[in-house]
Short mmCIF file of C-alpha atoms in Angstrom, two decimals:
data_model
loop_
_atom_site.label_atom_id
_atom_site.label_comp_id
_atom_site.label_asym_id
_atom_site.label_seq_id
_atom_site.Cartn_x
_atom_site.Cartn_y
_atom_site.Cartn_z
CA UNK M 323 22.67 -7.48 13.39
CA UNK M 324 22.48 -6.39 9.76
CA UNK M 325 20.64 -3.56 8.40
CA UNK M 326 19.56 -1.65 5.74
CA UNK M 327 18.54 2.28 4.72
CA UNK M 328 16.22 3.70 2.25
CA UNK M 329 15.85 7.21 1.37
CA UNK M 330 13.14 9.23 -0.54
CA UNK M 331 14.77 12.11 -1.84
CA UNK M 332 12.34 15.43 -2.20
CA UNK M 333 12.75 19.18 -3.20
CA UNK M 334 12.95 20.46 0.13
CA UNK M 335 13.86 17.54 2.41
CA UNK M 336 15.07 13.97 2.70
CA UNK M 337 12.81 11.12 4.29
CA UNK M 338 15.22 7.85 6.16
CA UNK M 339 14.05 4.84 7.31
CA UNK M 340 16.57 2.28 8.38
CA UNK M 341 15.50 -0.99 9.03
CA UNK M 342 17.12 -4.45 10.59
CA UNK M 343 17.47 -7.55 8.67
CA UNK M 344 13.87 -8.62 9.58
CA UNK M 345 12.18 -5.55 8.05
CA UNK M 346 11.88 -3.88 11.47
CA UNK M 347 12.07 0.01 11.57
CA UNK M 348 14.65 0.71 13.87
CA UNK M 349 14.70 4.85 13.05
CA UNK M 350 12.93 7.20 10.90
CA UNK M 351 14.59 10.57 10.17
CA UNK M 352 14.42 13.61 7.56
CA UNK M 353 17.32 15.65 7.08
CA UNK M 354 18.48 18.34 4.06
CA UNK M 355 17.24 17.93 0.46
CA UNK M 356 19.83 15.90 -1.87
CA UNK M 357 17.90 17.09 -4.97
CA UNK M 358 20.65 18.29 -7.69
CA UNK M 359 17.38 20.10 -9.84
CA UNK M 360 17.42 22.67 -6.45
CA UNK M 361 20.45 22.23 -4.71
CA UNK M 362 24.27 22.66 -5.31
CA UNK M 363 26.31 20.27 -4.83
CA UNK M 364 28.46 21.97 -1.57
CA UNK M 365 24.53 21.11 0.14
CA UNK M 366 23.82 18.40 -1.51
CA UNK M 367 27.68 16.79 0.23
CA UNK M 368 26.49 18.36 3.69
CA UNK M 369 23.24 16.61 3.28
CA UNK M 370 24.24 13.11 2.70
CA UNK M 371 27.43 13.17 5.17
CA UNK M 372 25.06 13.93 7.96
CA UNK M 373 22.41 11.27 6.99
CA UNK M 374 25.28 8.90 6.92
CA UNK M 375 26.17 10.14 9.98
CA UNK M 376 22.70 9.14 11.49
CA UNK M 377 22.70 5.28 9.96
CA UNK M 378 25.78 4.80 10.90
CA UNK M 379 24.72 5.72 14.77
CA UNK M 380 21.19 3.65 14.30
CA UNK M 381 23.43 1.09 13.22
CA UNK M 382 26.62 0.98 16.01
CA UNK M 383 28.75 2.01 13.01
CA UNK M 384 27.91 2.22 9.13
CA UNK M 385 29.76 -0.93 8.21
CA UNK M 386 26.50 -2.86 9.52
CA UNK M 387 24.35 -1.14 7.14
CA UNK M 388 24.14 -3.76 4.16
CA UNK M 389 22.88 -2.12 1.82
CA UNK M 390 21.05 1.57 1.18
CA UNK M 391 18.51 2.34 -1.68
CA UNK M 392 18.17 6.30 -2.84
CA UNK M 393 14.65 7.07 -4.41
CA UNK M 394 15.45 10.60 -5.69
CA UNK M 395 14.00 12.72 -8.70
CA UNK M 396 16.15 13.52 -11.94
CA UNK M 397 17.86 10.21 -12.27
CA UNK M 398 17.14 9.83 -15.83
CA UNK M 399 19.89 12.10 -15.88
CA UNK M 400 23.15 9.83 -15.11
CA UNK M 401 25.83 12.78 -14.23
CA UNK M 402 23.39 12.46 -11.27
CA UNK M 403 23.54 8.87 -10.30
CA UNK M 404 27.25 9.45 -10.18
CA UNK M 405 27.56 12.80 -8.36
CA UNK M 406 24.91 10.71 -5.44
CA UNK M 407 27.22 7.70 -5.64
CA UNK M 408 30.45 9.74 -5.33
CA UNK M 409 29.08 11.33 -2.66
CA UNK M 410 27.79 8.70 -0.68
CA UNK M 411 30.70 7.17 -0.49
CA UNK M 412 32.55 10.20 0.16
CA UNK M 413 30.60 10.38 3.59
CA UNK M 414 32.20 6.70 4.38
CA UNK M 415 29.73 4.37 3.18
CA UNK M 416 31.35 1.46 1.12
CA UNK M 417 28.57 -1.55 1.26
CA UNK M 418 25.88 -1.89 -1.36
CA UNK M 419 24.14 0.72 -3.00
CA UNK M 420 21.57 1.54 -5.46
CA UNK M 421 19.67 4.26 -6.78
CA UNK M 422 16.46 4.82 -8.26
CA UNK M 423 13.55 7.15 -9.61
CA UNK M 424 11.32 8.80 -6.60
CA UNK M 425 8.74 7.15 -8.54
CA UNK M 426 10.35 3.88 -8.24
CA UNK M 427 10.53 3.42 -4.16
CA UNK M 428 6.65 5.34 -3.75
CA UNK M 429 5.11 2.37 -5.66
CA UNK M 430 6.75 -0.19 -4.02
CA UNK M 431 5.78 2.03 -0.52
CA UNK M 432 2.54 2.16 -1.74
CA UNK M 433 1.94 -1.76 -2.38
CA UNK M 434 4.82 -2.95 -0.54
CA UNK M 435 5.58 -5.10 -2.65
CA UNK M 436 6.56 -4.44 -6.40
CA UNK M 437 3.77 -4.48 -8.46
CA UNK M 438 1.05 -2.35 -9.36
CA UNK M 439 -0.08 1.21 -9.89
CA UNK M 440 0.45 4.29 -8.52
CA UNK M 441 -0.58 8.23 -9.59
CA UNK M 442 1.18 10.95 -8.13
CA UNK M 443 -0.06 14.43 -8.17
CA UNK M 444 1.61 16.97 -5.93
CA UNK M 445 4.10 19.61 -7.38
CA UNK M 446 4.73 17.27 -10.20
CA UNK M 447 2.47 14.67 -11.50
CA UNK M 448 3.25 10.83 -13.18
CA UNK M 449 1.61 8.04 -13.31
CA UNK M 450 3.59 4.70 -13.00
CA UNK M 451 2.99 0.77 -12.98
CA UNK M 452 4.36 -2.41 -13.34
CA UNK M 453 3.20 -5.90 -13.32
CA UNK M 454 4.09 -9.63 -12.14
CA UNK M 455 5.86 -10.18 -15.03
CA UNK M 456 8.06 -7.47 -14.44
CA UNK M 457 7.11 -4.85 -17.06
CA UNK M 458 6.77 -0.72 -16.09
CA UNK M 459 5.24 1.68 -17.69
CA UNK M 460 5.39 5.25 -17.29
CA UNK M 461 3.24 8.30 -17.85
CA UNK M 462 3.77 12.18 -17.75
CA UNK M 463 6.64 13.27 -15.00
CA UNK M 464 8.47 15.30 -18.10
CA UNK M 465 8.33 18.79 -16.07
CA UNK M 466 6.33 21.66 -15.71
CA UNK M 467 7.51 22.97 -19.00
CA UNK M 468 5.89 20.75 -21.29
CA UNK M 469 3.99 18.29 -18.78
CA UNK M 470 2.76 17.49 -15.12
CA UNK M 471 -0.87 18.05 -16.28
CA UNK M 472 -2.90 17.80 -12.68
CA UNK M 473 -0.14 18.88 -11.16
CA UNK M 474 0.04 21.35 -8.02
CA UNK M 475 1.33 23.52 -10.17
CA UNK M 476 -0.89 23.00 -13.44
CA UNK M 477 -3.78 23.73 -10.45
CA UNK M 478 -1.97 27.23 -9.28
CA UNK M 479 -1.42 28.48 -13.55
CA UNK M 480 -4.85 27.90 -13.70
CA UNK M 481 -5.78 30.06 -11.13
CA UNK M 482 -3.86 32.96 -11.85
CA UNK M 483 -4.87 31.84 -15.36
CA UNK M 484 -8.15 32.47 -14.50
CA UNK M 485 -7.69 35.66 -12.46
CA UNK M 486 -6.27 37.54 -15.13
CA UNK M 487 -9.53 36.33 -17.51
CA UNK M 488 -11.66 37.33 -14.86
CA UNK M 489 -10.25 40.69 -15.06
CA UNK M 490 -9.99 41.21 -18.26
CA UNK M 491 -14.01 40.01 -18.78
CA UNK M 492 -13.33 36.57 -21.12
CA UNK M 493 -14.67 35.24 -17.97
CA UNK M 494 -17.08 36.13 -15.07
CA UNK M 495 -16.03 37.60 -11.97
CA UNK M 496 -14.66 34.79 -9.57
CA UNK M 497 -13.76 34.04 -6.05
CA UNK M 498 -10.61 32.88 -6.90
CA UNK M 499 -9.44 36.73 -7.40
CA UNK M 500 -9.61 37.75 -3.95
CA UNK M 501 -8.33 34.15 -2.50
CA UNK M 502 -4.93 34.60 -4.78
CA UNK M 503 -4.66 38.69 -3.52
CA UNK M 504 -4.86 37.32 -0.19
CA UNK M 505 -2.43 34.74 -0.34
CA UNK M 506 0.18 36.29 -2.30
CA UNK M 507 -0.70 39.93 -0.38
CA UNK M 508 -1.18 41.40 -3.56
CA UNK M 509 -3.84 43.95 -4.78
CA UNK M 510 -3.37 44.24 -8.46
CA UNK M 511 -3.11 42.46 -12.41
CA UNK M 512 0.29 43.95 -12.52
CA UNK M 513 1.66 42.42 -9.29
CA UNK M 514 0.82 39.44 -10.43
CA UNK M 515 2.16 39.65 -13.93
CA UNK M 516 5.75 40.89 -11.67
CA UNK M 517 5.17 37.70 -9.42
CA UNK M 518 4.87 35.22 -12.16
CA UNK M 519 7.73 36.53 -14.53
CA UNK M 520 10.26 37.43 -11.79
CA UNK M 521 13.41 35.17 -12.14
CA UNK M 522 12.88 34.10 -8.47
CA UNK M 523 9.86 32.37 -8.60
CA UNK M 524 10.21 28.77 -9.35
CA UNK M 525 7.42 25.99 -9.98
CA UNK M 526 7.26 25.91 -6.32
CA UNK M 527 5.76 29.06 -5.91
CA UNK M 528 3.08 28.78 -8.26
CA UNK M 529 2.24 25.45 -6.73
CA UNK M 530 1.31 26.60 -3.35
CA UNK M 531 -1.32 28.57 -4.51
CA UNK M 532 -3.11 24.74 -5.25
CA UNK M 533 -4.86 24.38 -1.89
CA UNK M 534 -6.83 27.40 -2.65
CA UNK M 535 -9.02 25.29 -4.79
CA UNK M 536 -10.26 23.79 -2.16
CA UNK M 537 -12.07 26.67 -0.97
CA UNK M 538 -13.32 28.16 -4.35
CA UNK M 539 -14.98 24.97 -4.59
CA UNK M 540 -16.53 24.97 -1.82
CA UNK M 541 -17.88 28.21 -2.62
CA UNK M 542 -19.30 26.56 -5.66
CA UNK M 543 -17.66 28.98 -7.75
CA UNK M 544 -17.59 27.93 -11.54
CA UNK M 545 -13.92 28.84 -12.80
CA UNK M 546 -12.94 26.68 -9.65
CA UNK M 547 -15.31 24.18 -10.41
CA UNK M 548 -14.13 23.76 -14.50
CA UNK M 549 -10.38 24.04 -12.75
CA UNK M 550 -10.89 20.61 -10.68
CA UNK M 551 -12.29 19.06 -13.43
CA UNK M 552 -10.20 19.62 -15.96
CA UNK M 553 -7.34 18.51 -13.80
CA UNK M 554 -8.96 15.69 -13.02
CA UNK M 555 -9.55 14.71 -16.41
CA UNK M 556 -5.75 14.96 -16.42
CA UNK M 557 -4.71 12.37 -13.89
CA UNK M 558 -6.98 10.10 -15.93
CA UNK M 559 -5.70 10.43 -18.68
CA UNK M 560 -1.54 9.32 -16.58
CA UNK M 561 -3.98 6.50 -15.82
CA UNK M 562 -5.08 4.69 -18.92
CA UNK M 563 -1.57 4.10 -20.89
CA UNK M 564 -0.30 2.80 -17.39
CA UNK M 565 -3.02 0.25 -17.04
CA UNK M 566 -3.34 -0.60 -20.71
CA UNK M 567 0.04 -1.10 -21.41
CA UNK M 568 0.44 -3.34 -18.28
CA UNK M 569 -3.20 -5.28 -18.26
CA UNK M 570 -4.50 -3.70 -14.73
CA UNK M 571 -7.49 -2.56 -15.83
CA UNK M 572 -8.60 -4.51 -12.60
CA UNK M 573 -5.73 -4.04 -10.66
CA UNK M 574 -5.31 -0.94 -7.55
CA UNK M 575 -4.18 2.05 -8.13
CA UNK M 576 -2.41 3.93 -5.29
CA UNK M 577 -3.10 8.05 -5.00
CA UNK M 578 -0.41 9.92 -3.71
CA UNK M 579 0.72 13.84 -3.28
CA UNK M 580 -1.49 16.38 -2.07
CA UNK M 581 -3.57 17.89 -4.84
CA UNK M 582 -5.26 13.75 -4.85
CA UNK M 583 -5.29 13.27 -1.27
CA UNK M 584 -5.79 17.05 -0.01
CA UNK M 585 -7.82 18.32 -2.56
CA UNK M 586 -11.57 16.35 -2.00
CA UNK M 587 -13.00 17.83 -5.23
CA UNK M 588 -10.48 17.02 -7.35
CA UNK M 589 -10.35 13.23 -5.94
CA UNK M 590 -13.69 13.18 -5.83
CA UNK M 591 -13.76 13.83 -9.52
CA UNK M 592 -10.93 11.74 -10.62
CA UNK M 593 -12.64 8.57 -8.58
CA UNK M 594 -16.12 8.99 -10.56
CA UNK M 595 -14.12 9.39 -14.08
CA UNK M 596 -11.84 6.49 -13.06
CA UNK M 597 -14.92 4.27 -11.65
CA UNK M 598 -16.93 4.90 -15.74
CA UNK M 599 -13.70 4.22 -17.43
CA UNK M 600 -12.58 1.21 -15.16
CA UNK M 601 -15.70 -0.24 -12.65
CA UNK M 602 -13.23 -3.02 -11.48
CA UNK M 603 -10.28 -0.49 -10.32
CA UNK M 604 -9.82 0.57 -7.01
CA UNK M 605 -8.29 3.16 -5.07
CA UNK M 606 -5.79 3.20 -2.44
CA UNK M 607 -4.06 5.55 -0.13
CA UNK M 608 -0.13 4.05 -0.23
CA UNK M 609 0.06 1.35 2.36
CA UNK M 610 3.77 3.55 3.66
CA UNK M 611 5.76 5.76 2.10
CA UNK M 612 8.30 6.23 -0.63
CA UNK M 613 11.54 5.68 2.13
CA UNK M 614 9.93 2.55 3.80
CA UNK M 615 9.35 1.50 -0.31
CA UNK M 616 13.33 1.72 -0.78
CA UNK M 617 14.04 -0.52 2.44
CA UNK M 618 11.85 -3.28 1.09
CA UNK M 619 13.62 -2.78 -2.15
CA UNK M 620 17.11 -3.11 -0.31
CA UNK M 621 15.70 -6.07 1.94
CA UNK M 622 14.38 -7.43 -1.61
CA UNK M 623 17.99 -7.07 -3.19
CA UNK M 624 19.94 -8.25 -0.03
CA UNK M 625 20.78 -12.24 0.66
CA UNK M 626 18.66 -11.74 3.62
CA UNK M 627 15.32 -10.64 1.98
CA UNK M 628 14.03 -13.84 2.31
CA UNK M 629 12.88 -13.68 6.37
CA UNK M 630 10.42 -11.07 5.51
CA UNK M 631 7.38 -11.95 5.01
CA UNK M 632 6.51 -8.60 3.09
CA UNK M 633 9.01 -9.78 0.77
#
């Protein structure tokens, strides 16, 4: 029996799925992070040895695993294709491998198969397509820096964003105040100022104050309110180059990450804006996941592709 491996490298974790020849999951796993843009490469090693560890078992030895497809985040950069590859095969595995944007492997999850859309908001946001004839197109996923507009964390700056305008008086008083003190255990401007300038806190951080939105809207609260919809206006906007570029004005578009699948106001808004710009799209939760995405990929570039039907 052949198989085959795909993994969806996140920040904190690692998602494996290994599947047989015929597309059947045989084991589903999540070990250690093997992000380079948070860990070192001493974890990153430790990481990948033991998930080789664990196909190689699901397999009755690694040499039966055909081939193995990484979905990981940062691979624009190539020193980080290489350091993967090198250690991959470091922790014994010698058959076929190839690595790919996180991006990448969640569309193909999301359709299984390799066309069409899909936007994901969750710490990050980007917006990615590609159609039968085989062109992509990308939007936004440039970092929190200079991008990731609708992002988890373009949701938490602009709630601290708005508790510090609250408290200065550019804007009315606002639920959103106490929800952050409570979260954070803070009772004070200047602990937050020492929060969100401390070298510690990372983009992370400032995300998981996102599902707090939730509740300010349900409070009706205004700031809250403006929040959702101006982030919403934001995952449009990763929308239209996508589809224009790639003629799927009419096509699905997957939603993925939490702020569009936790957050009900903000998905509620970003269906209504998508529905008056494109009546003909529709919406879709991703059929699997971003590591079941990279084993159709793998079954896709293997000899043996053909005897699935998903294919």
């Amino acid at each position: 029996m052949k198989y085959v491996a795909g993994m969806d490298g996140g920040g904190t974790k690692t998602a494996v799925t290994v599947a047989d020849e015929q597309g059947t999951v045989v084991k589903s796993f999540t070990s250690g992070a093997i992000n380079y843009n948070g860990q070192d490469e001493e974890n990153v090693g430790a990481s990948l040895k033991e998930i080789i560890a664990q196909i190689g078992q699901t397999c009755g030895g690694i040499e039966h695993c055909e081939e193995i497809v990484i979905g990981a985040a940062g691979v624009s950069n190539p020193t980080v294709v290489s350091r993967l590859s090198s250690q991959i095969r470091n922790s014994g595995y010698q058959g076929e491998l190839h690595i790919t944007g996180d991006h990448e492997t969640a569309l193909y999850g999301a359709h299984q198969r390799e066309y069409g859309m899909i936007l994901i908001a969750g710490t990050g946001s980007i917006g990615l397509g590609k159609n039968k004839a085989g062109k992509t197109h990308r939007a936004g996923g440039f970092g929190y820096l200079i991008d990731d507009e609708g992002s988890g964390y373009s949701i938490g700056r602009d709630l601290l964003a708005a508790l510090v305008q609250a408290h200065d008086g550019r804007i009315p008083e606002t639920v959103i105040t106490r929800l952050v003190y409570e979260q954070l255990q803070f009772n004070s401007v200047q602990e937050i100022i020492g929060f969100v300038y401390d070298k510690r806190t990372n983009k992370k951080d400032i995300a998981a104050l996102a599902p707090i939105l939730s509740e300010a809207c349900a409070a009706g609260d205004p700031a809250a309110l403006n929040i959702a919809k101006k982030n919403a206006s934001s995952l449009l906007q990763l929308v239209i180059p996508v589809a224009e570029n790639l003629s799927l004005q009419e096509d699905s578009l997957a939603m993925a990450g939490s702020v569009l699948l936790k957050n009900a106001f903000i998905q509620g808004m970003f269906r209504e804006k998508l529905h008056g710009y494109y009546p003909k799209m529709q919406c879709i939760t991703p059929k699997s996941d971003a590591s079941m995405g990279a084993v159709l990929m793998a079954l896709r570039m293997n000899q043996f592709h053909n005897s699935n039907p998903l294919l």
